């Protein structure tokens, strides 16, 4: 059997919305840092997004937009294998094979599926599976296929995805136990972001920034829109002259993620002393964000043009991904007795 390369880090990015500052701080930046110390494989999980995005134009747009964002943020497609999940059809063949080794009980206990049933129960709907598609139900099996097909060692994910990586390890173990002398899947391990990058970013209403709350600040929005969104961040009515508690302010919290330590210290001192109003603090935040995001936005806009190199980058990435996936699936087929 071919031996797999060591220290492969793989992660999938589901294209279900415009990337926002929370994604940038919580996922994009830590993943790009990690890519420096691992052989990294990052892909756009477009077929996973089909469980929730039913508008074909929107799905195609988010797929390009998320890919362009990661590239604009500094992902190096020479170093990192970067592709669209749907461009590696072996994934879906492996999905079926794995589903034959996945116990249904395991899927019944999956968090996302259980949450969907709980919502039905709360709404008084008698059929708890109402609105649950097989796509939602099988989601963890497809994710296991993504992970196992690339012989991943580690999978950097947020806490909400930990169970899925454990499932991938379970399913791999179940397959490995059946065939003596057959292909053995590598058992993957999740790695979660450090405490610091896990420190969640507040949104415009002060709650954790999240698409589902509608409180996001988009990463690549035009400058005028960025300014308007920053203006909208909720603040209290403390007068300009009054001393303020920086820790209690979402605007300040946002600033700490993007400004230099010196800038942060200076603003903190001014807020605590009194005399700095929320409006001025927002101007400061806008200036810091705009300075950092302008080059990113320019690269993004260039990649989003129809004739950009985006397609070519993804196509080349898919070629490299298929080169890895094909021998794995060939060995799995042989192991199970499909010629
Ligand atoms: N389910 C992941 C999410 O919603 C995306 C994903 C799909 C993924 N396949 C993966 C993540 C494989 C890690 C590994 O964020």
mmCIF file of C-alpha atoms and ligand atoms in Angstrom:
data_model
loop_
_atom_site.group_PDB
_atom_site.id
_atom_site.type_symbol
_atom_site.label_atom_id
_atom_site.label_comp_id
_atom_site.label_asym_id
_atom_site.label_seq_id
_atom_site.Cartn_x
_atom_site.Cartn_y
_atom_site.Cartn_z
ATOM 1 C CA UNK A 1 0.000 0.000 0.000
ATOM 2 C CA UNK A 2 1.111 3.545 -0.755
ATOM 3 C CA UNK A 3 2.118 5.452 2.343
ATOM 4 C CA UNK A 4 0.407 8.754 2.896
ATOM 5 C CA UNK A 5 2.233 12.050 3.404
ATOM 6 C CA UNK A 6 2.418 13.061 7.045
ATOM 7 C CA UNK A 7 0.950 16.099 8.779
ATOM 8 C CA UNK A 8 -1.782 16.857 6.352
ATOM 9 C CA UNK A 9 -4.190 19.514 7.578
ATOM 10 C CA UNK A 10 -7.538 19.713 5.817
ATOM 11 C CA UNK A 11 -10.532 21.936 6.238
ATOM 12 C CA UNK A 12 -13.728 22.674 4.365
ATOM 13 C CA UNK A 13 -15.415 26.043 4.043
ATOM 14 C CA UNK A 14 -19.148 26.023 3.485
ATOM 15 C CA UNK A 15 -20.194 28.777 1.042
ATOM 16 C CA UNK A 16 -23.451 29.892 2.614
ATOM 17 C CA UNK A 17 -22.968 33.652 2.852
ATOM 18 C CA UNK A 18 -20.719 36.632 2.305
ATOM 19 C CA UNK A 19 -17.643 36.270 4.520
ATOM 20 C CA UNK A 20 -17.679 38.656 7.495
ATOM 21 C CA UNK A 21 -15.200 39.913 10.074
ATOM 22 C CA UNK A 22 -16.131 37.051 12.440
ATOM 23 C CA UNK A 23 -15.120 34.495 9.772
ATOM 24 C CA UNK A 24 -11.934 36.439 9.133
ATOM 25 C CA UNK A 25 -10.817 36.470 12.780
ATOM 26 C CA UNK A 26 -12.250 33.091 13.797
ATOM 27 C CA UNK A 27 -11.427 30.963 10.753
ATOM 28 C CA UNK A 28 -9.563 32.601 7.878
ATOM 29 C CA UNK A 29 -6.640 34.113 9.784
ATOM 30 C CA UNK A 30 -5.970 31.095 12.074
ATOM 31 C CA UNK A 31 -6.253 28.699 9.116
ATOM 32 C CA UNK A 32 -3.786 30.713 7.052
ATOM 33 C CA UNK A 33 -1.380 30.720 9.985
ATOM 34 C CA UNK A 34 -1.765 26.959 10.341
ATOM 35 C CA UNK A 35 -1.055 26.494 6.645
ATOM 36 C CA UNK A 36 2.501 27.605 7.352
ATOM 37 C CA UNK A 37 3.242 24.560 9.510
ATOM 38 C CA UNK A 38 1.238 21.816 7.780
ATOM 39 C CA UNK A 39 0.818 20.415 4.361
ATOM 40 C CA UNK A 40 -2.545 22.090 3.938
ATOM 41 C CA UNK A 41 -5.604 21.219 1.916
ATOM 42 C CA UNK A 42 -8.496 23.696 1.969
ATOM 43 C CA UNK A 43 -11.637 23.365 -0.089
ATOM 44 C CA UNK A 44 -14.969 25.040 -0.715
ATOM 45 C CA UNK A 45 -17.672 22.610 0.440
ATOM 46 C CA UNK A 46 -20.223 23.588 -2.216
ATOM 47 C CA UNK A 47 -22.217 20.358 -2.051
ATOM 48 C CA UNK A 48 -22.543 20.766 1.720
ATOM 49 C CA UNK A 49 -24.051 24.210 1.089
ATOM 50 C CA UNK A 50 -26.745 22.602 -1.070
ATOM 51 C CA UNK A 51 -28.416 21.406 2.132
ATOM 52 C CA UNK A 52 -29.457 25.011 2.735
ATOM 53 C CA UNK A 53 -28.956 27.153 -0.404
ATOM 54 C CA UNK A 54 -31.666 26.496 -2.982
ATOM 55 C CA UNK A 55 -30.998 29.431 -5.283
ATOM 56 C CA UNK A 56 -28.591 28.287 -8.037
ATOM 57 C CA UNK A 57 -27.217 31.771 -8.748
ATOM 58 C CA UNK A 58 -26.615 32.384 -5.075
ATOM 59 C CA UNK A 59 -24.852 29.047 -4.553
ATOM 60 C CA UNK A 60 -22.574 29.738 -7.532
ATOM 61 C CA UNK A 61 -21.944 33.278 -6.285
ATOM 62 C CA UNK A 62 -21.100 32.293 -2.704
ATOM 63 C CA UNK A 63 -18.781 29.571 -3.976
ATOM 64 C CA UNK A 64 -16.753 32.066 -6.026
ATOM 65 C CA UNK A 65 -16.999 34.762 -3.402
ATOM 66 C CA UNK A 66 -15.711 32.560 -0.586
ATOM 67 C CA UNK A 67 -12.884 31.233 -2.773
ATOM 68 C CA UNK A 68 -11.931 34.796 -3.805
ATOM 69 C CA UNK A 69 -12.005 35.929 -0.173
ATOM 70 C CA UNK A 70 -9.583 33.246 1.005
ATOM 71 C CA UNK A 71 -7.211 33.980 -1.859
ATOM 72 C CA UNK A 72 -7.478 37.736 -1.246
ATOM 73 C CA UNK A 73 -6.756 37.145 2.451
ATOM 74 C CA UNK A 74 -3.464 35.493 1.556
ATOM 75 C CA UNK A 75 -4.084 31.810 0.842
ATOM 76 C CA UNK A 76 -1.249 30.718 -1.435
ATOM 77 C CA UNK A 77 -2.633 28.211 -3.954
ATOM 78 C CA UNK A 78 0.889 26.965 -4.699
ATOM 79 C CA UNK A 79 1.448 25.896 -1.102
ATOM 80 C CA UNK A 80 -2.109 24.923 -0.224
ATOM 81 C CA UNK A 81 -4.174 22.539 -2.301
ATOM 82 C CA UNK A 82 -7.265 24.693 -2.845
ATOM 83 C CA UNK A 83 -10.290 23.388 -4.715
ATOM 84 C CA UNK A 84 -14.053 23.045 -4.949
ATOM 85 C CA UNK A 85 -15.452 19.888 -3.369
ATOM 86 C CA UNK A 86 -17.715 19.251 -6.387
ATOM 87 C CA UNK A 87 -14.631 19.072 -8.633
ATOM 88 C CA UNK A 88 -13.543 15.865 -6.884
ATOM 89 C CA UNK A 89 -16.311 13.423 -7.821
ATOM 90 C CA UNK A 90 -14.579 10.537 -6.021
ATOM 91 C CA UNK A 91 -15.750 12.214 -2.805
ATOM 92 C CA UNK A 92 -19.338 11.281 -3.611
ATOM 93 C CA UNK A 93 -18.446 7.719 -4.482
ATOM 94 C CA UNK A 94 -16.634 7.409 -1.157
ATOM 95 C CA UNK A 95 -19.643 8.970 0.568
ATOM 96 C CA UNK A 96 -21.753 5.999 -0.528
ATOM 97 C CA UNK A 97 -19.152 3.443 0.452
ATOM 98 C CA UNK A 98 -18.752 5.024 3.892
ATOM 99 C CA UNK A 99 -22.496 5.182 4.396
ATOM 100 C CA UNK A 100 -22.483 1.374 4.198
ATOM 101 C CA UNK A 101 -20.227 1.334 7.267
ATOM 102 C CA UNK A 102 -22.002 4.035 9.232
ATOM 103 C CA UNK A 103 -24.535 2.963 11.798
ATOM 104 C CA UNK A 104 -27.817 4.801 11.568
ATOM 105 C CA UNK A 105 -27.839 5.242 15.343
ATOM 106 C CA UNK A 106 -24.700 7.356 15.102
ATOM 107 C CA UNK A 107 -26.453 9.694 12.662
ATOM 108 C CA UNK A 108 -29.543 9.851 14.905
ATOM 109 C CA UNK A 109 -27.309 11.342 17.591
ATOM 110 C CA UNK A 110 -25.750 14.023 15.366
ATOM 111 C CA UNK A 111 -26.131 17.524 16.863
ATOM 112 C CA UNK A 112 -27.480 19.263 13.750
ATOM 113 C CA UNK A 113 -30.071 16.559 13.138
ATOM 114 C CA UNK A 114 -31.142 16.524 16.790
ATOM 115 C CA UNK A 115 -31.420 20.320 16.754
ATOM 116 C CA UNK A 116 -33.759 20.136 13.739
ATOM 117 C CA UNK A 117 -35.970 17.637 15.588
ATOM 118 C CA UNK A 118 -35.961 19.793 18.733
ATOM 119 C CA UNK A 119 -37.117 22.779 16.693
ATOM 120 C CA UNK A 120 -40.025 20.730 15.360
ATOM 121 C CA UNK A 121 -40.911 19.589 18.851
ATOM 122 C CA UNK A 122 -40.892 23.168 20.172
ATOM 123 C CA UNK A 123 -43.078 24.254 17.260
ATOM 124 C CA UNK A 124 -45.571 21.505 18.135
ATOM 125 C CA UNK A 125 -45.017 19.654 14.839
ATOM 126 C CA UNK A 126 -45.916 15.988 15.358
ATOM 127 C CA UNK A 127 -43.491 14.558 12.782
ATOM 128 C CA UNK A 128 -40.136 15.450 14.302
ATOM 129 C CA UNK A 129 -38.398 14.689 10.989
ATOM 130 C CA UNK A 130 -40.517 17.226 9.167
ATOM 131 C CA UNK A 131 -38.317 19.360 6.894
ATOM 132 C CA UNK A 132 -35.278 17.131 7.453
ATOM 133 C CA UNK A 133 -33.730 16.045 4.151
ATOM 134 C CA UNK A 134 -31.426 13.084 3.669
ATOM 135 C CA UNK A 135 -28.801 15.696 2.806
ATOM 136 C CA UNK A 136 -28.988 17.120 6.314
ATOM 137 C CA UNK A 137 -29.081 13.626 7.778
ATOM 138 C CA UNK A 138 -26.104 12.360 5.749
ATOM 139 C CA UNK A 139 -24.116 15.565 6.109
ATOM 140 C CA UNK A 140 -21.592 14.006 8.532
ATOM 141 C CA UNK A 141 -20.955 11.080 6.147
ATOM 142 C CA UNK A 142 -20.119 13.460 3.292
ATOM 143 C CA UNK A 143 -17.833 15.336 5.639
ATOM 144 C CA UNK A 144 -16.137 12.057 6.600
ATOM 145 C CA UNK A 145 -15.586 11.399 2.877
ATOM 146 C CA UNK A 146 -13.980 14.862 2.483
ATOM 147 C CA UNK A 147 -11.623 14.186 5.353
ATOM 148 C CA UNK A 148 -10.732 10.545 4.699
ATOM 149 C CA UNK A 149 -10.256 10.858 0.952
ATOM 150 C CA UNK A 150 -7.325 13.231 1.518
ATOM 151 C CA UNK A 151 -5.782 11.037 4.242
ATOM 152 C CA UNK A 152 -5.896 13.995 6.616
ATOM 153 C CA UNK A 153 -4.056 13.926 9.927
ATOM 154 C CA UNK A 154 -5.615 16.999 11.448
ATOM 155 C CA UNK A 155 -8.793 18.929 10.773
ATOM 156 C CA UNK A 156 -8.899 22.513 12.057
ATOM 157 C CA UNK A 157 -12.523 23.313 12.884
ATOM 158 C CA UNK A 158 -14.655 25.394 15.196
ATOM 159 C CA UNK A 159 -16.144 23.717 18.271
ATOM 160 C CA UNK A 160 -19.471 23.228 16.484
ATOM 161 C CA UNK A 161 -17.773 20.835 14.051
ATOM 162 C CA UNK A 162 -15.943 18.653 16.589
ATOM 163 C CA UNK A 163 -18.569 15.942 16.580
ATOM 164 C CA UNK A 164 -18.311 15.665 12.798
ATOM 165 C CA UNK A 165 -14.582 14.990 12.966
ATOM 166 C CA UNK A 166 -15.147 12.381 15.690
ATOM 167 C CA UNK A 167 -17.714 10.755 13.421
ATOM 168 C CA UNK A 168 -15.199 10.654 10.576
ATOM 169 C CA UNK A 169 -12.757 8.865 12.896
ATOM 170 C CA UNK A 170 -15.484 6.418 14.004
ATOM 171 C CA UNK A 171 -16.541 5.650 10.455
ATOM 172 C CA UNK A 172 -12.921 5.147 9.377
ATOM 173 C CA UNK A 173 -12.429 2.750 12.294
ATOM 174 C CA UNK A 174 -15.555 0.800 11.386
ATOM 175 C CA UNK A 175 -14.299 0.312 7.821
ATOM 176 C CA UNK A 176 -10.751 -0.510 8.900
ATOM 177 C CA UNK A 177 -12.012 -3.212 11.280
ATOM 178 C CA UNK A 178 -13.848 -5.127 8.559
ATOM 179 C CA UNK A 179 -11.139 -5.830 5.981
ATOM 180 C CA UNK A 180 -8.066 -7.672 7.125
ATOM 181 C CA UNK A 181 -5.167 -6.742 4.891
ATOM 182 C CA UNK A 182 -7.281 -4.131 3.071
ATOM 183 C CA UNK A 183 -6.883 -0.398 2.720
ATOM 184 C CA UNK A 184 -6.736 1.376 6.070
ATOM 185 C CA UNK A 185 -8.091 4.889 6.403
ATOM 186 C CA UNK A 186 -5.978 7.293 8.370
ATOM 187 C CA UNK A 187 -7.738 8.277 11.608
ATOM 188 C CA UNK A 188 -8.171 12.071 11.671
ATOM 189 C CA UNK A 189 -8.032 14.339 14.688
ATOM 190 C CA UNK A 190 -9.721 17.706 15.152
ATOM 191 C CA UNK A 191 -7.816 20.779 16.193
ATOM 192 C CA UNK A 192 -9.775 23.729 17.512
ATOM 193 C CA UNK A 193 -8.706 27.374 17.538
ATOM 194 C CA UNK A 194 -6.693 28.661 20.476
ATOM 195 C CA UNK A 195 -8.483 30.604 23.208
ATOM 196 C CA UNK A 196 -7.440 33.902 21.701
ATOM 197 C CA UNK A 197 -8.777 33.409 18.201
ATOM 198 C CA UNK A 198 -11.799 31.697 19.783
ATOM 199 C CA UNK A 199 -12.590 34.941 21.618
ATOM 200 C CA UNK A 200 -15.694 35.770 19.702
ATOM 201 C CA UNK A 201 -16.147 38.983 17.847
ATOM 202 C CA UNK A 202 -19.193 41.116 18.688
ATOM 203 C CA UNK A 203 -21.572 42.039 15.882
ATOM 204 C CA UNK A 204 -23.309 45.375 15.322
ATOM 205 C CA UNK A 205 -25.894 44.573 18.038
ATOM 206 C CA UNK A 206 -23.328 43.452 20.631
ATOM 207 C CA UNK A 207 -24.131 39.743 20.341
ATOM 208 C CA UNK A 208 -21.597 37.323 18.803
ATOM 209 C CA UNK A 209 -21.164 38.229 15.124
ATOM 210 C CA UNK A 210 -23.118 35.659 13.181
ATOM 211 C CA UNK A 211 -24.965 35.491 9.902
ATOM 212 C CA UNK A 212 -27.986 34.066 11.718
ATOM 213 C CA UNK A 213 -28.298 37.211 13.885
ATOM 214 C CA UNK A 214 -28.016 39.559 10.890
ATOM 215 C CA UNK A 215 -25.392 41.581 12.782
ATOM 216 C CA UNK A 216 -22.344 41.011 10.602
ATOM 217 C CA UNK A 217 -19.799 43.407 9.170
ATOM 218 C CA UNK A 218 -18.889 42.152 5.723
ATOM 219 C CA UNK A 219 -15.243 41.647 4.980
ATOM 220 C CA UNK A 220 -15.128 42.939 1.417
ATOM 221 C CA UNK A 221 -18.021 45.416 1.354
ATOM 222 C CA UNK A 222 -17.383 48.704 -0.511
ATOM 223 C CA UNK A 223 -15.873 51.438 1.634
ATOM 224 C CA UNK A 224 -19.103 53.449 1.935
ATOM 225 C CA UNK A 225 -20.981 50.381 3.136
ATOM 226 C CA UNK A 226 -18.267 49.556 5.660
ATOM 227 C CA UNK A 227 -18.533 53.107 7.030
ATOM 228 C CA UNK A 228 -22.324 52.862 7.324
ATOM 229 C CA UNK A 229 -22.165 49.489 9.069
ATOM 230 C CA UNK A 230 -19.599 50.737 11.586
ATOM 231 C CA UNK A 231 -21.832 53.776 12.264
ATOM 232 C CA UNK A 232 -24.687 51.407 13.063
ATOM 233 C CA UNK A 233 -22.891 49.488 15.850
ATOM 234 C CA UNK A 234 -25.005 49.775 18.983
ATOM 235 C CA UNK A 235 -23.659 52.045 21.741
ATOM 236 C CA UNK A 236 -25.193 53.416 24.937
ATOM 237 C CA UNK A 237 -25.980 57.076 25.603
ATOM 238 C CA UNK A 238 -22.981 57.910 27.796
ATOM 239 C CA UNK A 239 -22.097 61.550 26.978
ATOM 240 C CA UNK A 240 -18.831 62.421 25.223
ATOM 241 C CA UNK A 241 -17.178 63.886 28.355
ATOM 242 C CA UNK A 242 -17.958 60.907 30.619
ATOM 243 C CA UNK A 243 -15.302 58.252 31.345
ATOM 244 C CA UNK A 244 -16.184 54.963 29.633
ATOM 245 C CA UNK A 245 -15.486 51.307 30.281
ATOM 246 C CA UNK A 246 -13.721 50.086 27.121
ATOM 247 C CA UNK A 247 -14.435 46.425 27.924
ATOM 248 C CA UNK A 248 -18.165 47.050 27.794
ATOM 249 C CA UNK A 249 -18.041 48.522 24.289
ATOM 250 C CA UNK A 250 -18.434 46.373 21.160
ATOM 251 C CA UNK A 251 -16.727 49.070 19.099
ATOM 252 C CA UNK A 252 -13.675 48.870 21.335
ATOM 253 C CA UNK A 253 -13.744 45.056 21.302
ATOM 254 C CA UNK A 254 -13.720 45.117 17.522
ATOM 255 C CA UNK A 255 -10.850 47.581 17.538
ATOM 256 C CA UNK A 256 -8.710 45.290 19.704
ATOM 257 C CA UNK A 257 -8.810 42.648 16.985
ATOM 258 C CA UNK A 258 -7.545 44.923 14.234
ATOM 259 C CA UNK A 259 -5.513 47.781 15.718
ATOM 260 C CA UNK A 260 -1.898 47.606 16.917
ATOM 261 C CA UNK A 261 -1.338 47.170 20.687
ATOM 262 C CA UNK A 262 -0.147 50.805 20.832
ATOM 263 C CA UNK A 263 -3.312 52.094 19.143
ATOM 264 C CA UNK A 264 -5.446 49.976 21.466
ATOM 265 C CA UNK A 265 -3.639 51.257 24.571
ATOM 266 C CA UNK A 266 -4.025 54.855 23.479
ATOM 267 C CA UNK A 267 -7.737 54.550 22.752
ATOM 268 C CA UNK A 268 -8.297 52.674 26.018
ATOM 269 C CA UNK A 269 -6.651 55.493 27.982
ATOM 270 C CA UNK A 270 -8.709 58.144 26.214
ATOM 271 C CA UNK A 271 -11.993 56.311 26.833
ATOM 272 C CA UNK A 272 -11.206 55.805 30.484
ATOM 273 C CA UNK A 273 -10.221 59.453 30.933
ATOM 274 C CA UNK A 274 -13.436 60.736 29.340
ATOM 275 C CA UNK A 275 -13.666 63.116 26.384
ATOM 276 C CA UNK A 276 -13.758 60.492 23.648
ATOM 277 C CA UNK A 277 -17.278 59.943 22.331
ATOM 278 C CA UNK A 278 -18.669 56.850 20.592
ATOM 279 C CA UNK A 279 -18.729 58.705 17.280
ATOM 280 C CA UNK A 280 -15.021 59.381 17.439
ATOM 281 C CA UNK A 281 -14.333 55.794 18.504
ATOM 282 C CA UNK A 282 -16.302 54.577 15.513
ATOM 283 C CA UNK A 283 -14.293 56.824 13.197
ATOM 284 C CA UNK A 284 -11.154 55.299 14.651
ATOM 285 C CA UNK A 285 -12.467 51.758 14.112
ATOM 286 C CA UNK A 286 -13.525 52.564 10.562
ATOM 287 C CA UNK A 287 -10.082 53.997 9.754
ATOM 288 C CA UNK A 288 -8.284 50.926 11.137
ATOM 289 C CA UNK A 289 -10.601 48.483 9.374
ATOM 290 C CA UNK A 290 -10.524 50.352 6.104
ATOM 291 C CA UNK A 291 -6.756 50.520 6.076
ATOM 292 C CA UNK A 292 -6.453 46.768 6.616
ATOM 293 C CA UNK A 293 -9.296 45.714 4.398
ATOM 294 C CA UNK A 294 -8.669 47.961 1.386
ATOM 295 C CA UNK A 295 -5.880 45.826 -0.130
ATOM 296 C CA UNK A 296 -7.909 42.691 0.574
ATOM 297 C CA UNK A 297 -11.005 44.217 -1.044
ATOM 298 C CA UNK A 298 -8.997 45.218 -4.115
ATOM 299 C CA UNK A 299 -7.623 41.719 -4.600
ATOM 300 C CA UNK A 300 -11.114 40.312 -4.022
ATOM 301 C CA UNK A 301 -12.704 42.618 -6.596
ATOM 302 C CA UNK A 302 -10.059 41.663 -9.158
ATOM 303 C CA UNK A 303 -10.642 37.936 -8.542
ATOM 304 C CA UNK A 304 -14.417 38.333 -8.827
ATOM 305 C CA UNK A 305 -14.205 39.715 -12.380
ATOM 306 C CA UNK A 306 -15.508 37.129 -14.840
ATOM 307 C CA UNK A 307 -12.173 36.898 -16.696
ATOM 308 C CA UNK A 308 -9.983 36.629 -13.584
ATOM 309 C CA UNK A 309 -7.612 33.773 -12.801
ATOM 310 C CA UNK A 310 -10.016 32.414 -10.157
ATOM 311 C CA UNK A 311 -11.382 29.585 -12.321
ATOM 312 C CA UNK A 312 -7.888 28.569 -13.371
ATOM 313 C CA UNK A 313 -6.677 28.492 -9.759
ATOM 314 C CA UNK A 314 -9.591 26.291 -8.710
ATOM 315 C CA UNK A 315 -9.163 24.047 -11.720
ATOM 316 C CA UNK A 316 -5.465 23.537 -10.991
ATOM 317 C CA UNK A 317 -6.310 22.855 -7.337
ATOM 318 C CA UNK A 318 -8.914 20.289 -8.363
ATOM 319 C CA UNK A 319 -6.328 18.509 -10.466
ATOM 320 C CA UNK A 320 -3.989 18.162 -7.501
ATOM 321 C CA UNK A 321 -6.876 17.099 -5.242
ATOM 322 C CA UNK A 322 -7.973 14.412 -7.718
ATOM 323 C CA UNK A 323 -4.430 13.090 -7.889
ATOM 324 C CA UNK A 324 -4.674 12.412 -4.167
ATOM 325 C CA UNK A 325 -8.263 11.189 -4.125
ATOM 326 C CA UNK A 326 -8.133 8.746 -7.024
ATOM 327 C CA UNK A 327 -5.572 6.283 -5.601
ATOM 328 C CA UNK A 328 -7.384 6.284 -2.240
ATOM 329 C CA UNK A 329 -10.723 5.461 -3.789
ATOM 330 C CA UNK A 330 -9.103 2.877 -6.085
ATOM 331 C CA UNK A 331 -7.694 1.070 -3.040
ATOM 332 C CA UNK A 332 -11.011 1.297 -1.205
ATOM 333 C CA UNK A 333 -12.864 -0.131 -4.214
ATOM 334 C CA UNK A 334 -10.411 -2.981 -4.444
ATOM 335 C CA UNK A 335 -10.707 -3.625 -0.724
ATOM 336 C CA UNK A 336 -14.500 -3.952 -0.865
ATOM 337 C CA UNK A 337 -14.453 -6.026 -4.043
ATOM 338 C CA UNK A 338 -15.706 -3.545 -6.628
ATOM 339 C CA UNK A 339 -13.402 -4.041 -9.595
HETATM 340 N N1 LIG B 1 -19.244 21.326 7.946
HETATM 341 C C1 LIG B 1 -18.213 22.317 7.886
HETATM 342 C C2 LIG B 1 -18.812 23.666 8.341
HETATM 343 O O1 LIG B 1 -20.003 23.841 8.283
HETATM 344 C C3 LIG B 1 -17.640 22.464 6.498
HETATM 345 C C4 LIG B 1 -16.969 21.210 6.054
HETATM 346 C C5 LIG B 1 -17.373 20.365 5.055
HETATM 347 C C6 LIG B 1 -15.752 20.674 6.573
HETATM 348 N N2 LIG B 1 -16.499 19.347 4.914
HETATM 349 C C7 LIG B 1 -15.489 19.486 5.834
HETATM 350 C C8 LIG B 1 -14.881 21.090 7.582
HETATM 351 C C9 LIG B 1 -14.367 18.698 6.110
HETATM 352 C C10 LIG B 1 -13.752 20.290 7.856
HETATM 353 C C11 LIG B 1 -13.515 19.098 7.113
HETATM 354 O O2 LIG B 1 -18.088 24.536 8.728
#
